[in-house]
Amino acid sequence: MELELPSLPRILLTFPRKRSTFVSTNFSRRHAFTLVELLVVIAIIGVLIALLLPAVQQAREAARRMQCSNNLKQMGLAAHNFQDTYGYLPGGARDGHTTYDWKCCNSRHSSGWSWMFQILPYVEQTAIYELGKSGDSSEDVNNTKHSAVGATFAPIFNCPSRRGIQTFSGSYRADYAANGGESSSPNALTSGNAGVIRQTESQGWKNVIERIKDGSSNTLMFGEKSLHDTAWGADGGDNEPWHNAGWDQDIVRYGALISSGTKYGVPPIPDTKGRHLVDGSWMFDPSVPNGNTWFTPSGTKQWHTYFGSPHPGGAMFVLADGSVQHVPFTVDTETMRRLSVANDGLVVELP
């Protein structure tokens, strides 16, 4: 007889697995930039900025130049609308009043104020025009409306590429001037009536588009003045209010001149060449190529007469037909003279 032993309970023994010390290659080790890598990245960013910055600056200047062009376009259209209303173009006009004297610098009548003041209603600036209009009946040289108008400014008369809008001696200045044509002496009252905008309020000198024999598409009407690139009001041609009557170079400038019987064209110049030279006078010597001084035959210094611009390459003008033209600083002097003189009968090809 066999004896059966009692069954013992089964015990399952488990042992923890030994972890492998092997590191899987499926995960990459993280690490920081080295100094060399950081310098390379900085260098690349610097190169990109150097490449992009000029493009950004050019784009901004292109926008400012477009605004300047639009300003001139509006002035040209305003001059045409002025003629449609009154039968003649706005005048320069002379300082003082033809009936009394030529005292500088406030016209006795606001009707004799600058062409810029006269076209205000046609450039959506009627409020400024009305501010000075009531001065028409005043016979006082120091018209009480004069200061109030001078202290108010229409942005259309400022080039956005320039030094900004600010006052000098309580009055604003303008960046644009009318084409007075050809000058024999910058300070002569009889000078500067060969262009489109005449320098006098005298009825006999009033001009109309139809009298331009050379064609309205071949004659300059308004353009940018050459000005000191940083200073305000320190020199002749920039020292009187924007609305002031003026036969001087604050209101009207020239693209042509006569010196000792010889006729010259005066191309526009960049503002960097438009700085005041000697004793507050602007000078140009036509006998010197690209000269920067101007003397009369007697050697007397005169005021600045140039057109000019802060834009690269040339200045902006509006022609008598209302179209806007870029005239390069390198324009041929004879071409510039013909563009400036309205009735010389000479053929001109736009630059």
Short mmCIF file of N, CA and C in Angstrom, two decimals, residues 35-142:
data_model
loop_
_atom_site.label_atom_id
_atom_site.label_comp_id
_atom_site.label_asym_id
_atom_site.label_seq_id
_atom_site.Cartn_x
_atom_site.Cartn_y
_atom_site.Cartn_z
N LEU A 35 30.18 78.95 -28.94
CA LEU A 35 30.46 80.37 -29.18
C LEU A 35 30.65 80.63 -30.67
N VAL A 36 31.29 79.73 -31.36
CA VAL A 36 31.53 79.90 -32.80
C VAL A 36 30.20 79.91 -33.55
N GLU A 37 29.31 78.98 -33.20
CA GLU A 37 28.01 78.92 -33.86
C GLU A 37 27.21 80.20 -33.61
N LEU A 38 27.26 80.70 -32.39
CA LEU A 38 26.55 81.93 -32.06
C LEU A 38 27.08 83.11 -32.85
N LEU A 39 28.38 83.20 -32.99
CA LEU A 39 28.98 84.29 -33.76
C LEU A 39 28.61 84.20 -35.23
N VAL A 40 28.53 82.99 -35.75
CA VAL A 40 28.15 82.80 -37.15
C VAL A 40 26.72 83.28 -37.39
N VAL A 41 25.81 82.94 -36.46
CA VAL A 41 24.42 83.37 -36.58
C VAL A 41 24.32 84.89 -36.53
N ILE A 42 25.04 85.50 -35.60
CA ILE A 42 25.03 86.96 -35.49
C ILE A 42 25.56 87.60 -36.76
N ALA A 43 26.61 87.02 -37.32
CA ALA A 43 27.18 87.55 -38.56
C ALA A 43 26.19 87.46 -39.71
N ILE A 44 25.46 86.36 -39.80
CA ILE A 44 24.47 86.19 -40.86
C ILE A 44 23.36 87.22 -40.72
N ILE A 45 22.89 87.43 -39.48
CA ILE A 45 21.85 88.43 -39.24
C ILE A 45 22.34 89.82 -39.63
N GLY A 46 23.59 90.14 -39.29
CA GLY A 46 24.16 91.43 -39.65
C GLY A 46 24.22 91.64 -41.15
N VAL A 47 24.60 90.59 -41.89
CA VAL A 47 24.66 90.68 -43.35
C VAL A 47 23.27 90.92 -43.93
N LEU A 48 22.27 90.21 -43.40
CA LEU A 48 20.90 90.38 -43.89
C LEU A 48 20.40 91.80 -43.65
N ILE A 49 20.69 92.34 -42.46
CA ILE A 49 20.28 93.71 -42.16
C ILE A 49 20.97 94.69 -43.11
N ALA A 50 22.26 94.48 -43.35
CA ALA A 50 23.01 95.36 -44.25
C ALA A 50 22.44 95.32 -45.66
N LEU A 51 21.94 94.16 -46.06
CA LEU A 51 21.36 94.03 -47.40
C LEU A 51 19.96 94.62 -47.48
N LEU A 52 19.19 94.48 -46.40
CA LEU A 52 17.80 94.92 -46.42
C LEU A 52 17.61 96.39 -46.10
N LEU A 53 18.48 96.97 -45.26
CA LEU A 53 18.31 98.35 -44.83
C LEU A 53 18.29 99.34 -45.99
N PRO A 54 19.24 99.26 -46.94
CA PRO A 54 19.17 100.19 -48.09
C PRO A 54 17.87 100.05 -48.87
N ALA A 55 17.39 98.83 -49.00
CA ALA A 55 16.14 98.62 -49.72
C ALA A 55 14.97 99.28 -48.99
N VAL A 56 14.97 99.18 -47.66
CA VAL A 56 13.92 99.82 -46.86
C VAL A 56 14.01 101.34 -46.99
N GLN A 57 15.23 101.86 -46.93
CA GLN A 57 15.42 103.31 -47.05
C GLN A 57 14.99 103.80 -48.43
N GLN A 58 15.32 103.03 -49.47
CA GLN A 58 14.92 103.41 -50.82
C GLN A 58 13.40 103.39 -50.97
N ALA A 59 12.77 102.41 -50.35
CA ALA A 59 11.31 102.34 -50.42
C ALA A 59 10.67 103.54 -49.73
N ARG A 60 11.23 103.93 -48.59
CA ARG A 60 10.71 105.10 -47.87
C ARG A 60 10.92 106.37 -48.68
N GLU A 61 12.09 106.52 -49.27
CA GLU A 61 12.37 107.70 -50.08
C GLU A 61 11.47 107.74 -51.31
N ALA A 62 11.21 106.58 -51.90
CA ALA A 62 10.31 106.52 -53.05
C ALA A 62 8.92 107.01 -52.67
N ALA A 63 8.48 106.64 -51.47
CA ALA A 63 7.16 107.09 -50.99
C ALA A 63 7.16 108.59 -50.75
N ARG A 64 8.25 109.11 -50.17
CA ARG A 64 8.33 110.56 -49.92
C ARG A 64 8.39 111.33 -51.24
N ARG A 65 9.14 110.80 -52.19
CA ARG A 65 9.24 111.46 -53.49
C ARG A 65 7.88 111.46 -54.20
N MET A 66 7.13 110.38 -54.04
CA MET A 66 5.79 110.32 -54.62
C MET A 66 4.89 111.38 -53.99
N GLN A 67 5.00 111.59 -52.68
CA GLN A 67 4.22 112.62 -52.01
C GLN A 67 4.61 114.01 -52.49
N CYS A 68 5.91 114.23 -52.67
CA CYS A 68 6.39 115.51 -53.20
C CYS A 68 5.84 115.74 -54.60
N SER A 69 5.87 114.70 -55.41
CA SER A 69 5.32 114.79 -56.77
C SER A 69 3.84 115.13 -56.74
N ASN A 70 3.12 114.53 -55.80
CA ASN A 70 1.69 114.80 -55.68
C ASN A 70 1.44 116.24 -55.23
N ASN A 71 2.30 116.75 -54.33
CA ASN A 71 2.17 118.16 -53.91
C ASN A 71 2.25 119.09 -55.12
N LEU A 72 3.26 118.86 -55.95
CA LEU A 72 3.45 119.71 -57.13
C LEU A 72 2.29 119.55 -58.11
N LYS A 73 1.82 118.33 -58.26
CA LYS A 73 0.68 118.09 -59.14
C LYS A 73 -0.52 118.91 -58.70
N GLN A 74 -0.79 118.93 -57.40
CA GLN A 74 -1.91 119.68 -56.87
C GLN A 74 -1.72 121.18 -57.06
N MET A 75 -0.49 121.66 -56.92
CA MET A 75 -0.21 123.08 -57.15
C MET A 75 -0.47 123.46 -58.60
N GLY A 76 -0.02 122.60 -59.52
CA GLY A 76 -0.25 122.87 -60.93
C GLY A 76 -1.72 122.93 -61.28
N LEU A 77 -2.49 121.98 -60.77
CA LEU A 77 -3.94 121.99 -61.01
C LEU A 77 -4.59 123.21 -60.38
N ALA A 78 -4.11 123.60 -59.19
CA ALA A 78 -4.66 124.77 -58.52
C ALA A 78 -4.42 126.04 -59.32
N ALA A 79 -3.24 126.15 -59.94
CA ALA A 79 -2.94 127.32 -60.77
C ALA A 79 -3.88 127.39 -61.96
N HIS A 80 -4.19 126.25 -62.56
CA HIS A 80 -5.13 126.21 -63.68
C HIS A 80 -6.53 126.60 -63.22
N ASN A 81 -6.93 126.11 -62.05
CA ASN A 81 -8.25 126.47 -61.52
C ASN A 81 -8.32 127.95 -61.17
N PHE A 82 -7.21 128.49 -60.67
CA PHE A 82 -7.14 129.92 -60.37
C PHE A 82 -7.36 130.72 -61.65
N GLN A 83 -6.70 130.32 -62.74
CA GLN A 83 -6.87 131.03 -64.01
C GLN A 83 -8.30 130.90 -64.52
N ASP A 84 -8.91 129.73 -64.35
CA ASP A 84 -10.30 129.56 -64.78
C ASP A 84 -11.22 130.52 -64.03
N THR A 85 -10.87 130.83 -62.79
CA THR A 85 -11.71 131.71 -61.96
C THR A 85 -11.46 133.19 -62.25
N TYR A 86 -10.19 133.58 -62.35
CA TYR A 86 -9.83 135.00 -62.44
C TYR A 86 -9.39 135.44 -63.84
N GLY A 87 -9.09 134.50 -64.70
CA GLY A 87 -8.68 134.85 -66.05
C GLY A 87 -7.19 135.02 -66.22
N TYR A 88 -6.42 134.77 -65.18
CA TYR A 88 -4.96 134.86 -65.26
C TYR A 88 -4.35 133.99 -64.17
N LEU A 89 -3.06 133.72 -64.29
CA LEU A 89 -2.36 132.90 -63.31
C LEU A 89 -2.03 133.71 -62.06
N PRO A 90 -1.85 133.06 -60.92
CA PRO A 90 -1.44 133.80 -59.71
C PRO A 90 -0.09 134.46 -59.93
N GLY A 91 0.11 135.60 -59.26
CA GLY A 91 1.35 136.34 -59.41
C GLY A 91 2.39 135.97 -58.38
N GLY A 92 3.57 136.59 -58.50
CA GLY A 92 4.71 136.31 -57.63
C GLY A 92 4.50 136.57 -56.15
N ALA A 93 4.22 137.73 -55.70
CA ALA A 93 4.21 139.01 -56.39
C ALA A 93 5.27 139.89 -55.75
N ARG A 94 5.35 141.11 -56.19
CA ARG A 94 6.37 142.00 -55.64
C ARG A 94 6.11 142.35 -54.19
N ASP A 95 7.19 142.67 -53.49
CA ASP A 95 7.03 143.23 -52.15
C ASP A 95 6.38 144.61 -52.28
N GLY A 96 5.72 145.03 -51.21
CA GLY A 96 5.13 146.36 -51.22
C GLY A 96 3.91 146.44 -52.11
N HIS A 97 3.64 147.60 -52.63
CA HIS A 97 2.48 147.81 -53.49
C HIS A 97 2.87 148.81 -54.57
N THR A 98 2.47 148.54 -55.80
CA THR A 98 2.92 149.35 -56.93
C THR A 98 2.50 150.81 -56.81
N THR A 99 1.41 151.09 -56.12
CA THR A 99 0.92 152.47 -56.01
C THR A 99 1.75 153.29 -55.02
N TYR A 100 2.41 152.61 -54.09
CA TYR A 100 3.05 153.33 -53.01
C TYR A 100 4.58 153.21 -53.04
N ASP A 101 5.09 152.07 -52.69
CA ASP A 101 6.54 151.93 -52.62
C ASP A 101 6.88 150.45 -52.73
N TRP A 102 8.16 150.15 -52.56
CA TRP A 102 8.61 148.76 -52.69
C TRP A 102 9.17 148.25 -51.37
N LYS A 103 8.68 148.81 -50.28
CA LYS A 103 9.23 148.44 -48.99
C LYS A 103 9.10 146.94 -48.73
N CYS A 104 10.16 146.38 -48.25
CA CYS A 104 10.16 144.97 -47.87
C CYS A 104 9.60 144.85 -46.44
N CYS A 105 8.82 143.92 -46.16
CA CYS A 105 8.59 142.73 -46.95
C CYS A 105 7.11 142.39 -46.99
N ASN A 106 6.23 143.23 -46.47
CA ASN A 106 4.80 142.92 -46.39
C ASN A 106 4.02 143.70 -47.42
N SER A 107 3.28 142.99 -48.26
CA SER A 107 2.42 143.66 -49.22
C SER A 107 1.32 144.41 -48.49
N ARG A 108 0.90 145.55 -49.03
CA ARG A 108 -0.19 146.31 -48.42
C ARG A 108 -1.53 145.59 -48.61
N HIS A 109 -1.60 144.69 -49.58
CA HIS A 109 -2.83 143.95 -49.86
C HIS A 109 -2.52 142.47 -49.88
N SER A 110 -3.41 141.66 -49.31
CA SER A 110 -3.19 140.22 -49.36
C SER A 110 -3.35 139.68 -50.78
N SER A 111 -3.98 140.47 -51.68
CA SER A 111 -4.05 140.06 -53.08
C SER A 111 -2.66 140.09 -53.71
N GLY A 112 -1.73 140.77 -53.05
CA GLY A 112 -0.36 140.80 -53.54
C GLY A 112 0.54 139.80 -52.85
N TRP A 113 -0.05 138.96 -52.00
CA TRP A 113 0.76 137.95 -51.34
C TRP A 113 1.15 136.85 -52.32
N SER A 114 1.93 135.92 -51.85
CA SER A 114 2.55 134.94 -52.74
C SER A 114 1.53 134.10 -53.51
N TRP A 115 2.02 133.50 -54.59
CA TRP A 115 1.18 132.61 -55.39
C TRP A 115 0.66 131.45 -54.53
N MET A 116 1.42 131.07 -53.50
CA MET A 116 0.96 129.98 -52.63
C MET A 116 -0.29 130.38 -51.86
N PHE A 117 -0.29 131.62 -51.34
CA PHE A 117 -1.49 132.09 -50.64
C PHE A 117 -2.67 132.18 -51.61
N GLN A 118 -2.42 132.62 -52.83
CA GLN A 118 -3.49 132.83 -53.79
C GLN A 118 -4.18 131.54 -54.22
N ILE A 119 -3.45 130.41 -54.21
CA ILE A 119 -4.06 129.15 -54.65
C ILE A 119 -4.63 128.33 -53.50
N LEU A 120 -4.59 128.84 -52.27
CA LEU A 120 -5.06 128.08 -51.12
C LEU A 120 -6.47 127.50 -51.28
N PRO A 121 -7.44 128.27 -51.81
CA PRO A 121 -8.79 127.70 -51.93
C PRO A 121 -8.85 126.49 -52.87
N TYR A 122 -7.85 126.34 -53.72
CA TYR A 122 -7.86 125.26 -54.70
C TYR A 122 -7.02 124.06 -54.28
N VAL A 123 -6.47 124.12 -53.07
CA VAL A 123 -5.75 122.97 -52.50
C VAL A 123 -6.36 122.60 -51.15
N GLU A 124 -7.66 122.88 -51.02
CA GLU A 124 -8.43 122.53 -49.83
C GLU A 124 -7.89 123.20 -48.56
N GLN A 125 -7.49 124.46 -48.70
CA GLN A 125 -7.00 125.22 -47.55
C GLN A 125 -7.72 126.56 -47.46
N THR A 126 -9.02 126.53 -47.67
CA THR A 126 -9.82 127.75 -47.65
C THR A 126 -9.78 128.45 -46.30
N ALA A 127 -9.69 127.69 -45.23
CA ALA A 127 -9.69 128.29 -43.89
C ALA A 127 -8.51 129.24 -43.71
N ILE A 128 -7.33 128.84 -44.20
CA ILE A 128 -6.16 129.72 -44.10
C ILE A 128 -6.35 130.94 -45.00
N TYR A 129 -6.91 130.73 -46.18
CA TYR A 129 -7.14 131.83 -47.11
C TYR A 129 -8.09 132.86 -46.50
N GLU A 130 -9.15 132.40 -45.89
CA GLU A 130 -10.12 133.31 -45.28
C GLU A 130 -9.50 134.07 -44.11
N LEU A 131 -8.51 133.45 -43.46
CA LEU A 131 -7.85 134.11 -42.34
C LEU A 131 -7.16 135.39 -42.77
N GLY A 132 -6.64 135.42 -44.00
CA GLY A 132 -5.94 136.61 -44.48
C GLY A 132 -6.69 137.43 -45.49
N LYS A 133 -7.78 136.90 -46.00
CA LYS A 133 -8.50 137.58 -47.07
C LYS A 133 -9.00 138.95 -46.66
N SER A 134 -9.44 139.11 -45.43
CA SER A 134 -9.99 140.38 -44.98
C SER A 134 -8.94 141.47 -44.90
N GLY A 135 -7.69 141.14 -45.15
CA GLY A 135 -6.64 142.15 -45.15
C GLY A 135 -6.56 142.94 -46.43
N ASP A 136 -7.43 142.63 -47.41
CA ASP A 136 -7.36 143.29 -48.71
C ASP A 136 -7.54 144.80 -48.62
N SER A 137 -8.35 145.27 -47.68
CA SER A 137 -8.65 146.70 -47.62
C SER A 137 -7.64 147.50 -46.80
N SER A 138 -6.67 146.81 -46.23
CA SER A 138 -5.71 147.49 -45.37
C SER A 138 -4.66 148.22 -46.19
N GLU A 139 -4.34 149.44 -45.79
CA GLU A 139 -3.27 150.19 -46.43
C GLU A 139 -2.04 150.24 -45.53
N ASP A 140 -2.05 149.44 -44.50
CA ASP A 140 -0.94 149.40 -43.56
C ASP A 140 0.11 148.41 -44.05
N VAL A 141 1.35 148.86 -44.15
CA VAL A 141 2.43 147.97 -44.59
C VAL A 141 2.49 146.75 -43.70
N ASN A 142 2.34 146.95 -42.41
CA ASN A 142 2.36 145.84 -41.47
C ASN A 142 0.93 145.31 -41.28
#
